[in-house]
mmCIF file of C-alpha atoms in Angstrom:
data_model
loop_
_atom_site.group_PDB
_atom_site.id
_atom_site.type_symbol
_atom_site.label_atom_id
_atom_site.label_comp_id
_atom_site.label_asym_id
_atom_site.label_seq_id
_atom_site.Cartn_x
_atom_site.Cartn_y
_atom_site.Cartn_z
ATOM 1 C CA UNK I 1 123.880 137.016 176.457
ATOM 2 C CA UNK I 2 125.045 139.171 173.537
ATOM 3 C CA UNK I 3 124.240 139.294 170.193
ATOM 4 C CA UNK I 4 126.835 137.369 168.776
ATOM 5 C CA UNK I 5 125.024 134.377 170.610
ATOM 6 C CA UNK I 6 121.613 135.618 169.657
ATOM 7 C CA UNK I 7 122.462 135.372 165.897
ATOM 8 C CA UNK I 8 124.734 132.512 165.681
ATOM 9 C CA UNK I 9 122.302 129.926 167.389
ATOM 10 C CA UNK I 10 119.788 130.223 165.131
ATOM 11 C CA UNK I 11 121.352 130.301 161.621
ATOM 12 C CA UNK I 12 119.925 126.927 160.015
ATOM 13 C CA UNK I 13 116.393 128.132 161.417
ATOM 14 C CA UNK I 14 115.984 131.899 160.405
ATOM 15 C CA UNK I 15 113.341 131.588 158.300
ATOM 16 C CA UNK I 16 111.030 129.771 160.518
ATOM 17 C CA UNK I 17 107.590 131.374 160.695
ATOM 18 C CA UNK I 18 107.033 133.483 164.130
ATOM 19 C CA UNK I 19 103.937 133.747 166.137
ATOM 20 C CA UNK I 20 103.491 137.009 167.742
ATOM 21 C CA UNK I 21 102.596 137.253 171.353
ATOM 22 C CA UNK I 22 98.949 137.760 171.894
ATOM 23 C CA UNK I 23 97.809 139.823 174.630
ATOM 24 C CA UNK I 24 97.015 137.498 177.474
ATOM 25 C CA UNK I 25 100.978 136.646 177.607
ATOM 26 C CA UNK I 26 101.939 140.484 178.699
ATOM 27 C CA UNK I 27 99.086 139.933 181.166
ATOM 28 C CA UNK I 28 100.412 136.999 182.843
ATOM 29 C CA UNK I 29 104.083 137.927 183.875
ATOM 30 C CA UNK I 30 103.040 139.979 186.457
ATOM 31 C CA UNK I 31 100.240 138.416 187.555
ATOM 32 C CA UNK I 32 98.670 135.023 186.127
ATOM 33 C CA UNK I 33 95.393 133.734 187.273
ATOM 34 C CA UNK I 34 95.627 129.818 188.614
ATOM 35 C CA UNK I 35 94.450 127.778 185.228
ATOM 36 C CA UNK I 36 96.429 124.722 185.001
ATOM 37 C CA UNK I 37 97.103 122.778 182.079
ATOM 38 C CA UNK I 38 95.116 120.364 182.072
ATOM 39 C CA UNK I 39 91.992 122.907 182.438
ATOM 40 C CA UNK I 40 93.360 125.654 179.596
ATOM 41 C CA UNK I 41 91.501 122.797 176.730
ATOM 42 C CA UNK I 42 88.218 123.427 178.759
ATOM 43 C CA UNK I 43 85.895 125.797 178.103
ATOM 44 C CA UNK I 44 82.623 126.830 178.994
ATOM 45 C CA UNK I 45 79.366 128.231 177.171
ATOM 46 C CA UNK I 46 78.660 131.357 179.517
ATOM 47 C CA UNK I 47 75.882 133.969 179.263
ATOM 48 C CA UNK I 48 75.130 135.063 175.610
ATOM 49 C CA UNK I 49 76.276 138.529 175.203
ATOM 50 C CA UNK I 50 75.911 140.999 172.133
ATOM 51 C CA UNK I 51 78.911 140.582 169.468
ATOM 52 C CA UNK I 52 82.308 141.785 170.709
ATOM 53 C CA UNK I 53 83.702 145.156 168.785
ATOM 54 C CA UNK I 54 84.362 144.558 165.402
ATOM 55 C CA UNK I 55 88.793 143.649 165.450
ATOM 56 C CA UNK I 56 90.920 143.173 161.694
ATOM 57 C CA UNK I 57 94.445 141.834 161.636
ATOM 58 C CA UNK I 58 96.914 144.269 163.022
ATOM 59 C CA UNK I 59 99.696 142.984 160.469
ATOM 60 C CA UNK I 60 102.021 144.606 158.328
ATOM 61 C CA UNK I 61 100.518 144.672 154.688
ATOM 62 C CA UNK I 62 104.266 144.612 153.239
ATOM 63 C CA UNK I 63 105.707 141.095 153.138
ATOM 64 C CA UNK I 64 109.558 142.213 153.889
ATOM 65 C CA UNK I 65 107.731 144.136 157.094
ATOM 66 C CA UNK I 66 106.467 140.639 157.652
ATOM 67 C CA UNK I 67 109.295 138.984 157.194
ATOM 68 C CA UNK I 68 109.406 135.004 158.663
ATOM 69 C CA UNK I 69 106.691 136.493 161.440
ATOM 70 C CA UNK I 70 103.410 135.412 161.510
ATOM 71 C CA UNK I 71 100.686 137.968 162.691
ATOM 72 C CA UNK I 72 98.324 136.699 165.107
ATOM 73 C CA UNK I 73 97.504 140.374 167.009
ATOM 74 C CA UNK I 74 93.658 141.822 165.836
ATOM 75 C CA UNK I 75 92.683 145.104 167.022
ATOM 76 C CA UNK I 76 90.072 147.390 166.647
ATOM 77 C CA UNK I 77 88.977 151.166 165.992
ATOM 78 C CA UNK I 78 86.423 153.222 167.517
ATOM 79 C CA UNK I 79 87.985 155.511 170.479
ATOM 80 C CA UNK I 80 89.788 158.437 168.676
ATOM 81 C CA UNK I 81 91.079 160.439 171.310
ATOM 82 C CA UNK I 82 88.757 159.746 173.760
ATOM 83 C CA UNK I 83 88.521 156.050 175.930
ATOM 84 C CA UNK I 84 86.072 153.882 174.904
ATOM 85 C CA UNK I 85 82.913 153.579 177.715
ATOM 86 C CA UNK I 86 83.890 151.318 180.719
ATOM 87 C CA UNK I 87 82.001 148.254 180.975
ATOM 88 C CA UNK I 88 79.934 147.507 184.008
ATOM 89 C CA UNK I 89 78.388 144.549 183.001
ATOM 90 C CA UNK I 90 79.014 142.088 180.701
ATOM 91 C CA UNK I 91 81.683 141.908 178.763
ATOM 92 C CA UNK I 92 84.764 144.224 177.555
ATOM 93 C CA UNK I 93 86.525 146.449 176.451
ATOM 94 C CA UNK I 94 88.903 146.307 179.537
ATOM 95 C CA UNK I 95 90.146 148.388 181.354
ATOM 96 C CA UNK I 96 93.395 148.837 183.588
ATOM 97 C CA UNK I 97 91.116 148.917 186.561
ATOM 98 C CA UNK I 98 88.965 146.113 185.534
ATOM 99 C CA UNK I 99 92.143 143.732 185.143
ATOM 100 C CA UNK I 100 93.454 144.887 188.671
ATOM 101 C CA UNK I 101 89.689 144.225 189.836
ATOM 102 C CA UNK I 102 89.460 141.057 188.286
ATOM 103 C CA UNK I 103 92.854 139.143 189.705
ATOM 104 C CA UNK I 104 92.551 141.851 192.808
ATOM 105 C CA UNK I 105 95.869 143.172 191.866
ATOM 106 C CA UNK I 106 97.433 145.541 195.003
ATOM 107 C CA UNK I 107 97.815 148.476 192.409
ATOM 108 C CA UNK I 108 99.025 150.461 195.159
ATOM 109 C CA UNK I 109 101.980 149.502 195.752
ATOM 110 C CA UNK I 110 102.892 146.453 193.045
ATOM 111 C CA UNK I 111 105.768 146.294 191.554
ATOM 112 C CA UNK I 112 108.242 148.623 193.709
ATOM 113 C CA UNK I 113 112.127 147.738 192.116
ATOM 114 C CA UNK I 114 110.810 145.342 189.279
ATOM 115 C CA UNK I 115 110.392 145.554 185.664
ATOM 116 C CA UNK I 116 108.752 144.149 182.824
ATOM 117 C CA UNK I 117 110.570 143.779 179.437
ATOM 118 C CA UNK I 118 108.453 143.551 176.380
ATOM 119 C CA UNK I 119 110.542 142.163 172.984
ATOM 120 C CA UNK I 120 109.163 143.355 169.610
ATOM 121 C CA UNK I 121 110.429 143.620 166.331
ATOM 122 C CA UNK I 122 111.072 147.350 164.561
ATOM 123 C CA UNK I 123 110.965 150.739 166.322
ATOM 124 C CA UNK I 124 107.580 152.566 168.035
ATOM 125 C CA UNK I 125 108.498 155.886 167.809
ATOM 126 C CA UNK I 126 105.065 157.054 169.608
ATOM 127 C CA UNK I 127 105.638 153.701 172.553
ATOM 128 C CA UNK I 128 106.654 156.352 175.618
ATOM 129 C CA UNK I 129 103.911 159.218 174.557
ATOM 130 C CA UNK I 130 100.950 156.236 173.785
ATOM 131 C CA UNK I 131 102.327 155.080 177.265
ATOM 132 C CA UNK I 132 101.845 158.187 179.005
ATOM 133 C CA UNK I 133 98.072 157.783 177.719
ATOM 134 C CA UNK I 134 97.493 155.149 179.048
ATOM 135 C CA UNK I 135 98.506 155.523 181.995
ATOM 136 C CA UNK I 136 97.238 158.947 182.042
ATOM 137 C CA UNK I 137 93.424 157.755 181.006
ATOM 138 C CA UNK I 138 93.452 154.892 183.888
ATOM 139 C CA UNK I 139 94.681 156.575 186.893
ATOM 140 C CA UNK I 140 98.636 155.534 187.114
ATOM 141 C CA UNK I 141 101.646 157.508 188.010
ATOM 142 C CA UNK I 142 103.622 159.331 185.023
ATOM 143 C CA UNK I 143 106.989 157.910 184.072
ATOM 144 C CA UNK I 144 108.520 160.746 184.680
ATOM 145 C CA UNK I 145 111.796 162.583 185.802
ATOM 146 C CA UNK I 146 110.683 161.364 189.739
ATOM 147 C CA UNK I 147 109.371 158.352 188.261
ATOM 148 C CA UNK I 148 111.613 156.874 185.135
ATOM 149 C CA UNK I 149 109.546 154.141 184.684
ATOM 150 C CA UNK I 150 109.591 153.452 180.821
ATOM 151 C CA UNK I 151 112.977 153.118 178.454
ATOM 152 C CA UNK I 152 113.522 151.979 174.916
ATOM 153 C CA UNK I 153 116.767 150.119 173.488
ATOM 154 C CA UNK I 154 117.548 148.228 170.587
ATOM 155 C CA UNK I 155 118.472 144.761 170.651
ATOM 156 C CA UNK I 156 122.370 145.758 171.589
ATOM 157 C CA UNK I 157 121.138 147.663 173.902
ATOM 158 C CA UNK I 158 121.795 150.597 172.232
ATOM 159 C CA UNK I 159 119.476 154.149 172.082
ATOM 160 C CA UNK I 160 119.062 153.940 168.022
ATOM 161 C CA UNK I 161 116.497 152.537 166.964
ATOM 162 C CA UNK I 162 115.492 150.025 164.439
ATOM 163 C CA UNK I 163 113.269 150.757 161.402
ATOM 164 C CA UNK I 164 110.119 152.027 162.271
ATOM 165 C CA UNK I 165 106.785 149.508 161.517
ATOM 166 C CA UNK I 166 103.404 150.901 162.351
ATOM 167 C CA UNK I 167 101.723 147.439 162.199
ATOM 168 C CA UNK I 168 104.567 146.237 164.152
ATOM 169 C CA UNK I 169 104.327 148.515 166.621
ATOM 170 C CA UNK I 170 100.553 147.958 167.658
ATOM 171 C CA UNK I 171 102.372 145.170 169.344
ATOM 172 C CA UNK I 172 104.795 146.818 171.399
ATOM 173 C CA UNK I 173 101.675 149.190 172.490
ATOM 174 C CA UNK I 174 99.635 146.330 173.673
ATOM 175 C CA UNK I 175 102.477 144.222 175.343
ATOM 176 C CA UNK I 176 103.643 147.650 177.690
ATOM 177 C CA UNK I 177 100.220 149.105 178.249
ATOM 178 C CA UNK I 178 99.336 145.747 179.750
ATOM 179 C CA UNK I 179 102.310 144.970 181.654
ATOM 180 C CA UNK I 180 101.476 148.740 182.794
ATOM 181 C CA UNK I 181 97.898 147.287 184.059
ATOM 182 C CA UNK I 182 98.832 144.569 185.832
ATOM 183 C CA UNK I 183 102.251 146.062 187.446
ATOM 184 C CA UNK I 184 101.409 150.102 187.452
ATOM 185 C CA UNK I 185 104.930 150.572 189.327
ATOM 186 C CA UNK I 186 107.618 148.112 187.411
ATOM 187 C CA UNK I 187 109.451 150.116 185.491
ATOM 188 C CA UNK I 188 109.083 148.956 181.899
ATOM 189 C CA UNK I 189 111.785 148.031 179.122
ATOM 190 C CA UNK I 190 110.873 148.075 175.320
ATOM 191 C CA UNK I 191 113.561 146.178 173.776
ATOM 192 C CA UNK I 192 113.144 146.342 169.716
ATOM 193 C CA UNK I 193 114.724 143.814 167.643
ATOM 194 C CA UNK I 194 116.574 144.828 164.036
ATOM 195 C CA UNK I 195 113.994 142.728 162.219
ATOM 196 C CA UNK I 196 111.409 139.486 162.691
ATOM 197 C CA UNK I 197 113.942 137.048 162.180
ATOM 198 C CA UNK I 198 114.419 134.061 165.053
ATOM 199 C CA UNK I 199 117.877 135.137 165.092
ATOM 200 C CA UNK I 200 117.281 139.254 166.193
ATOM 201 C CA UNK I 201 114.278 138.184 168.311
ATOM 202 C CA UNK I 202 116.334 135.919 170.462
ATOM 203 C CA UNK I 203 119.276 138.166 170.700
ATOM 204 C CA UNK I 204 116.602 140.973 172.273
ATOM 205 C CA UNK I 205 115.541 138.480 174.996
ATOM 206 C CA UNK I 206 119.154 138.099 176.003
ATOM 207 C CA UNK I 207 119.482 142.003 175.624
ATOM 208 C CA UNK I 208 115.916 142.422 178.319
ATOM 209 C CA UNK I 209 117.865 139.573 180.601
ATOM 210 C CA UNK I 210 121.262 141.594 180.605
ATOM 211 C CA UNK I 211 119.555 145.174 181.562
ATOM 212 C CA UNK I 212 117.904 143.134 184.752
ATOM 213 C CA UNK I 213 114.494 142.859 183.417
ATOM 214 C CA UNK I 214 112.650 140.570 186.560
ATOM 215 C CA UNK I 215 110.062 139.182 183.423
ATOM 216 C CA UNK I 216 110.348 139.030 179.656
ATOM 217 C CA UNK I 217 107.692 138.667 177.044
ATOM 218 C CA UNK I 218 108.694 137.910 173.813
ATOM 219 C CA UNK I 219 105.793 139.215 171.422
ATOM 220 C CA UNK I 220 106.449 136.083 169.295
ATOM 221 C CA UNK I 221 106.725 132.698 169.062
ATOM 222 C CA UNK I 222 107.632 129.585 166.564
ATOM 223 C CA UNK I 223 106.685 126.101 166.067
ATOM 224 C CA UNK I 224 108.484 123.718 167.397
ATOM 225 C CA UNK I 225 111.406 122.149 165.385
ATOM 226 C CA UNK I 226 113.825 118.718 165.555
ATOM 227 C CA UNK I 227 117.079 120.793 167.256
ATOM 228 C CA UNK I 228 115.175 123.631 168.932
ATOM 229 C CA UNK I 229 117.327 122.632 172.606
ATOM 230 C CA UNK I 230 120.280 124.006 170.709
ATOM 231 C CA UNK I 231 118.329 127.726 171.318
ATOM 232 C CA UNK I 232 116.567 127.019 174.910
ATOM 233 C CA UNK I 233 120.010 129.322 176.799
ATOM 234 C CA UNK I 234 118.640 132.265 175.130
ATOM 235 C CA UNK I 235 115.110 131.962 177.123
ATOM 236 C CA UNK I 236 116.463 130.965 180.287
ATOM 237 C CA UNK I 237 118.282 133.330 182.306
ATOM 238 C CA UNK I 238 117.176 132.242 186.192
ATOM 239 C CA UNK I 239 116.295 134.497 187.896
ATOM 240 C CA UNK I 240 114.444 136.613 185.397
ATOM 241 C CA UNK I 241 111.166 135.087 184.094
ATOM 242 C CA UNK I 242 110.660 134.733 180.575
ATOM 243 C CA UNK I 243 106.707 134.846 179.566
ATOM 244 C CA UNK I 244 105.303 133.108 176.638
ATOM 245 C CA UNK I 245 101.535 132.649 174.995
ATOM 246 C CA UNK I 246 100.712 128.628 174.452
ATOM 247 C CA UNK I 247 99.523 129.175 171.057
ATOM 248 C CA UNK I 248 96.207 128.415 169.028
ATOM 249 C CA UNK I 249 94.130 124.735 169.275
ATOM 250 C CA UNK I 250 94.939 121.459 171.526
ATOM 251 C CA UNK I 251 98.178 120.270 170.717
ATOM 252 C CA UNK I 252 98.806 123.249 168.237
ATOM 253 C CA UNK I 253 98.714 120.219 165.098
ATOM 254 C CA UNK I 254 101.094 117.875 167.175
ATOM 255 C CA UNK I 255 103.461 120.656 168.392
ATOM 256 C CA UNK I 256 103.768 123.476 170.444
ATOM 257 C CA UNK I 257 105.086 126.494 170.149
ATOM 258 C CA UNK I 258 108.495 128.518 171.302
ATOM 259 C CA UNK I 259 109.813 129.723 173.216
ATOM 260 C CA UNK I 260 106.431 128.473 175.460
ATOM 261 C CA UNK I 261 107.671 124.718 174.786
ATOM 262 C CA UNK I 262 110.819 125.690 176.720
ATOM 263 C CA UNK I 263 110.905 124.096 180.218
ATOM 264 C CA UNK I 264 112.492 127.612 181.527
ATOM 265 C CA UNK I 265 109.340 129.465 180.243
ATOM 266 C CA UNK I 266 106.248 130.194 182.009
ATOM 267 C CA UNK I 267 103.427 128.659 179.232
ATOM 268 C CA UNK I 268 100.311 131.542 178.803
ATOM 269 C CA UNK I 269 97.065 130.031 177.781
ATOM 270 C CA UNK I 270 93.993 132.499 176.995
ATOM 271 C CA UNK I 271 90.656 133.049 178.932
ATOM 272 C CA UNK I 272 87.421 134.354 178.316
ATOM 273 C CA UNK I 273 86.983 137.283 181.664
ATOM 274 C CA UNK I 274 83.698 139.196 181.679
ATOM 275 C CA UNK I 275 81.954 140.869 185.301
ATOM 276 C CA UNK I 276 79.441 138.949 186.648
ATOM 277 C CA UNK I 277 77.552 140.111 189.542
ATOM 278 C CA UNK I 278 76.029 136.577 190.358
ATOM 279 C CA UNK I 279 79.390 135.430 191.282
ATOM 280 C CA UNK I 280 81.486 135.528 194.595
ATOM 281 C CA UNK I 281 84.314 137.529 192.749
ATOM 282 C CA UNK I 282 82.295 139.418 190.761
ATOM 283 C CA UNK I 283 83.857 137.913 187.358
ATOM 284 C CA UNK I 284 83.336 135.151 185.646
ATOM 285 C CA UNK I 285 86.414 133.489 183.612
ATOM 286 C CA UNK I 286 86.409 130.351 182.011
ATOM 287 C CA UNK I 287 89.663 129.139 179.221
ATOM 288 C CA UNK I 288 89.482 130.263 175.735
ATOM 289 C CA UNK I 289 88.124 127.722 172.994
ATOM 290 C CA UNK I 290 91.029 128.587 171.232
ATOM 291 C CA UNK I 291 93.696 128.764 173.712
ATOM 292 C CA UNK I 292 96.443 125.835 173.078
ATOM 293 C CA UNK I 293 97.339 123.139 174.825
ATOM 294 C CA UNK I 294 98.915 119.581 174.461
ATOM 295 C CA UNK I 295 102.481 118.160 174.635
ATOM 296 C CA UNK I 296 105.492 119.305 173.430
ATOM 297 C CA UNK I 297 106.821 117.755 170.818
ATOM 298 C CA UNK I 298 110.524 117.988 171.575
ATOM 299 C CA UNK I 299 111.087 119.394 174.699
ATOM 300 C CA UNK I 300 111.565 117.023 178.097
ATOM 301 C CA UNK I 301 109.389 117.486 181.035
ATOM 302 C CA UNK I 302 110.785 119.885 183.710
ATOM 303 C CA UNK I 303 110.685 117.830 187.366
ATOM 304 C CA UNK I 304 107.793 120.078 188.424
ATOM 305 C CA UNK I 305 105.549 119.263 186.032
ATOM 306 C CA UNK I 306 103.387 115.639 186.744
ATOM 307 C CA UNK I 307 104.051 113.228 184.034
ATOM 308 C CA UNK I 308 100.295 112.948 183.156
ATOM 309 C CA UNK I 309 99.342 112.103 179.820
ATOM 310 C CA UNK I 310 102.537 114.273 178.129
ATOM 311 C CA UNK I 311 104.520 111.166 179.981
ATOM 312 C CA UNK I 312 108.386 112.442 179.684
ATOM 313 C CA UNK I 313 107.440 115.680 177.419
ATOM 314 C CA UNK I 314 106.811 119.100 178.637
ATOM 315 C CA UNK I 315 103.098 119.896 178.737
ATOM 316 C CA UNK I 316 101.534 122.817 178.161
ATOM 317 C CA UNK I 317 100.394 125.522 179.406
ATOM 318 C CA UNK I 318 101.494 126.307 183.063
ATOM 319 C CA UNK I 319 98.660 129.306 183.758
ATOM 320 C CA UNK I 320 96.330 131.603 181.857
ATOM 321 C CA UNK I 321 94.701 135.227 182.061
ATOM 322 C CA UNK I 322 92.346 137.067 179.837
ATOM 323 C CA UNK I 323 93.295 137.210 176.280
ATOM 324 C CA UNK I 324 89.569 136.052 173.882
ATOM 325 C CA UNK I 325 88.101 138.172 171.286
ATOM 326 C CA UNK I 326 85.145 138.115 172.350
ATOM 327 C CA UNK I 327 86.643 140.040 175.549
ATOM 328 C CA UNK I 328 89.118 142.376 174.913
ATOM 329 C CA UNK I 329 90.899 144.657 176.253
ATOM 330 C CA UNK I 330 91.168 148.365 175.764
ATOM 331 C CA UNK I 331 94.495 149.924 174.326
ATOM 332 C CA UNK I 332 96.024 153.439 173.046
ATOM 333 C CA UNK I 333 97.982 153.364 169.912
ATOM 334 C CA UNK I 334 98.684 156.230 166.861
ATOM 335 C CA UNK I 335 98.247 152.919 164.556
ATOM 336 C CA UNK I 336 94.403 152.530 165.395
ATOM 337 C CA UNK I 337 94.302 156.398 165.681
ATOM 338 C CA UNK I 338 94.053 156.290 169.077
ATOM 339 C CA UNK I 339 91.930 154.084 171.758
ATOM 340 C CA UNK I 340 90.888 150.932 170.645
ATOM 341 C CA UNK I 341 90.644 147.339 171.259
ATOM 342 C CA UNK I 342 93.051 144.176 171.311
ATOM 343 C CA UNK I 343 92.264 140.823 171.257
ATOM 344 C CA UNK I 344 93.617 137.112 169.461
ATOM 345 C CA UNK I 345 93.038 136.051 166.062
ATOM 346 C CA UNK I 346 89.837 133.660 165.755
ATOM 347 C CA UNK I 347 92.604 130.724 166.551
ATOM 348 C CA UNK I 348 94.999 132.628 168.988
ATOM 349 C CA UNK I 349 94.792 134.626 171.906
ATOM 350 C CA UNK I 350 96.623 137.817 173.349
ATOM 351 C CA UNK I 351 96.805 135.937 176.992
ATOM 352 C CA UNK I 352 101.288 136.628 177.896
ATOM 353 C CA UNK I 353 101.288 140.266 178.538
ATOM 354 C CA UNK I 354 98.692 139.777 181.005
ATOM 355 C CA UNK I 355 100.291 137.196 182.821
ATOM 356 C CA UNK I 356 103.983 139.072 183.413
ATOM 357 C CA UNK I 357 103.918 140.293 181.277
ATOM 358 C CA UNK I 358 99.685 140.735 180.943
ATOM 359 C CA UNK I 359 102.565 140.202 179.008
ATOM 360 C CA UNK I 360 102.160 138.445 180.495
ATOM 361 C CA UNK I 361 98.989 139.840 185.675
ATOM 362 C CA UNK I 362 99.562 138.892 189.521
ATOM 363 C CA UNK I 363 103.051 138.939 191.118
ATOM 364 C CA UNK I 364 106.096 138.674 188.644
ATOM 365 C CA UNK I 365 107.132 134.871 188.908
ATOM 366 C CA UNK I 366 110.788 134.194 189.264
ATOM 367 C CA UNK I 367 112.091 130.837 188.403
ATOM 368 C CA UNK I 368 115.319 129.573 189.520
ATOM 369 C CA UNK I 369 115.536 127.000 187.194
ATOM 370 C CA UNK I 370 113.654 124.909 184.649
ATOM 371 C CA UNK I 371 113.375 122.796 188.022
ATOM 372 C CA UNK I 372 111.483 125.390 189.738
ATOM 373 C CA UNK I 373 107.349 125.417 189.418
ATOM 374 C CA UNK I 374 105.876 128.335 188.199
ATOM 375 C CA UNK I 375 103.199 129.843 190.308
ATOM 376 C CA UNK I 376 99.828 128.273 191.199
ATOM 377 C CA UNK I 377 98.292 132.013 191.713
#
């Protein structure tokens, strides 16, 4: 787990195109909602609400701040320095509360001697004070002196940072303010890779798995490739859970996408979550029309998983949580200028940080072993 391994496995693939997280997956390690994989394709037409706010690419407009990434993030404007109106019918911008509502997180008193690591590439200079925001504007604890609950390293593990990316760092904002919803006291690691590269990225996960982290979320991801076991040690480190989104479209064009193809790796589909008073819970949440899901094109079938029609291939995804466009969720960064929204592209979701994390929301799953199932709730 050092970054001698990190770099070295991935040489004859660093210039594969990477797939940032979307915000469902820092949702989901801490607490995923119970969609399975065969349901994550389904989707349902819902109430007709008025058009969600207005979201543009949150990418980096310089190619070598790109690098081999591929943004998928979109976030919006509109807060300044005040939060955006809370929602009390219909659908988004979300809230903390409304996500601890909506998958009746015990705020209270989750997350007492866990954490949540969130991988991104470049520094966030402003990721502890847009934290403190955050947290401030929805009710949680400070991470403070009594409560050091936030801490940036590089992907050594080091205190200096990389190179700063503004675009980049919208990313890192969304992936720890929703861990931060769905887990108010984990303590949460940013761990900031040198650059986008394969390489860097996957010597950060082994960095987040070395400090103790109890769930990773990777804010990226890359299609699947002939040779891709060679990498699967760096995104399985039993018993911390590594989080992953399941990509865009049913069967992603034939493959999936990693690290989510990975038996060791909890796969993050999207869903669509908006409050609705006719129901029993008081939500209603169907999957995402664009939320992935099919068989993996390389990887083998973890002994948990029913064969089903994937037959000896891993299928994906595992679970889901709230991660559509058309309901997003509500976010502080100095890149939008303050509060705004986060959602998926039109063909990819933001599900992972819900689910750790957000990154991906319930309790943090820990696997001890590809063998192991991930959880049903």
């Amino acid at each position: 787990m050092d970054d001698a391994r990190g770099r070295g496995g991935d040489a004859a693939h660093h210039d594969r195109p990477l797939t940032l997280l979307t915000t469902s997956a820092a949702a989901t390690s801490i607490g995923a909602t119970s969609v399975g994989a065969t349901s994550v394709g389904a989707t349902s037409a819902g109430p007709t609400f008025a058009a969600p706010p207005a979201t543009s690419p949150a990418c980096p407009k310089d190619a070598k701040d790109t690098g081999p990434a591929t943004c998928l993030l979109r976030a919006g404007t509109g807060g300044g320095d005040q939060p955006l109106p809370r929602v009390t019918a219909g659908r988004g911008p979300l809230t903390a509360r409304d996500l601890q509502e909506a998958y009746r997180l015990p705020s209270d008193w989750l997350g007492g001697g866990q954490s949540v690591a969130v991988v991104t590439p470049y520094d966030n200079p402003e990721a502890g004070d847009e934290l403190a925001e955050y947290r401030k504007a929805n009710g949680m604890p400070p991470c403070d002196a009594d409560f050091p609950c936030f801490k940036k390293i590089n992907q050594r593990g080091g205190d200096t940072p990389p190179a700063p990316s503004p675009a980049w760092a919208v990313h890192s904002s969304v992936g720890l303010q929703l861990a931060a919803a769905a887990c108010p006291n984990c303590k949460l690691l940013l761990v900031q890779a040198d650059d986008p590269s394969l390489a860097s990225m996957a010597a950060a996960v082994d960095q987040a798995a070395a400090q103790g982290a109890t769930a990773v979320v990777p804010m990226w991801g890359v299609a699947e490739y002939d040779g891709q076991n060679a990498l699967a040690a760096h995104f399985d480190h039993a018993p911390t859970t590594v989080v992953a989104p399941s990509g865009v479209g049913f069967n992603s064009g034939g493959r999936q996408i990693l690290p989510t193809a990975y038996p060791s790796v909890i796969a993050v589909g999207g869903t669509q979550l908006y409050r609705d008073p006719a129901t029993t819970r008081g939500w209603n949440e169907s999957a995402w029309r664009d939320t992935a899901s099919g068989c993996s094109m390389y990887a083998p079938r973890p002994a948990w998983q029913p064969a089903g029609a994937c037959g000896s291939r891993r299928t994906v995804a595992d679970v889901a949580a709230v991660a559509s466009s058309d309901t997003p969720v509500q976010v502080y960064s100095t890149s939008l200028g303050g509060w705004g929204t986060a959602a998926g592209t039109p063909s990819r979701r933001r599900s992972s940080p819900a689910c750790t994390a957000w990154p991906a929301p319930i309790r943090p799953p820990r696997r001890a072993s590809a063998s192991t199932p991930p959880p049903s709730t």
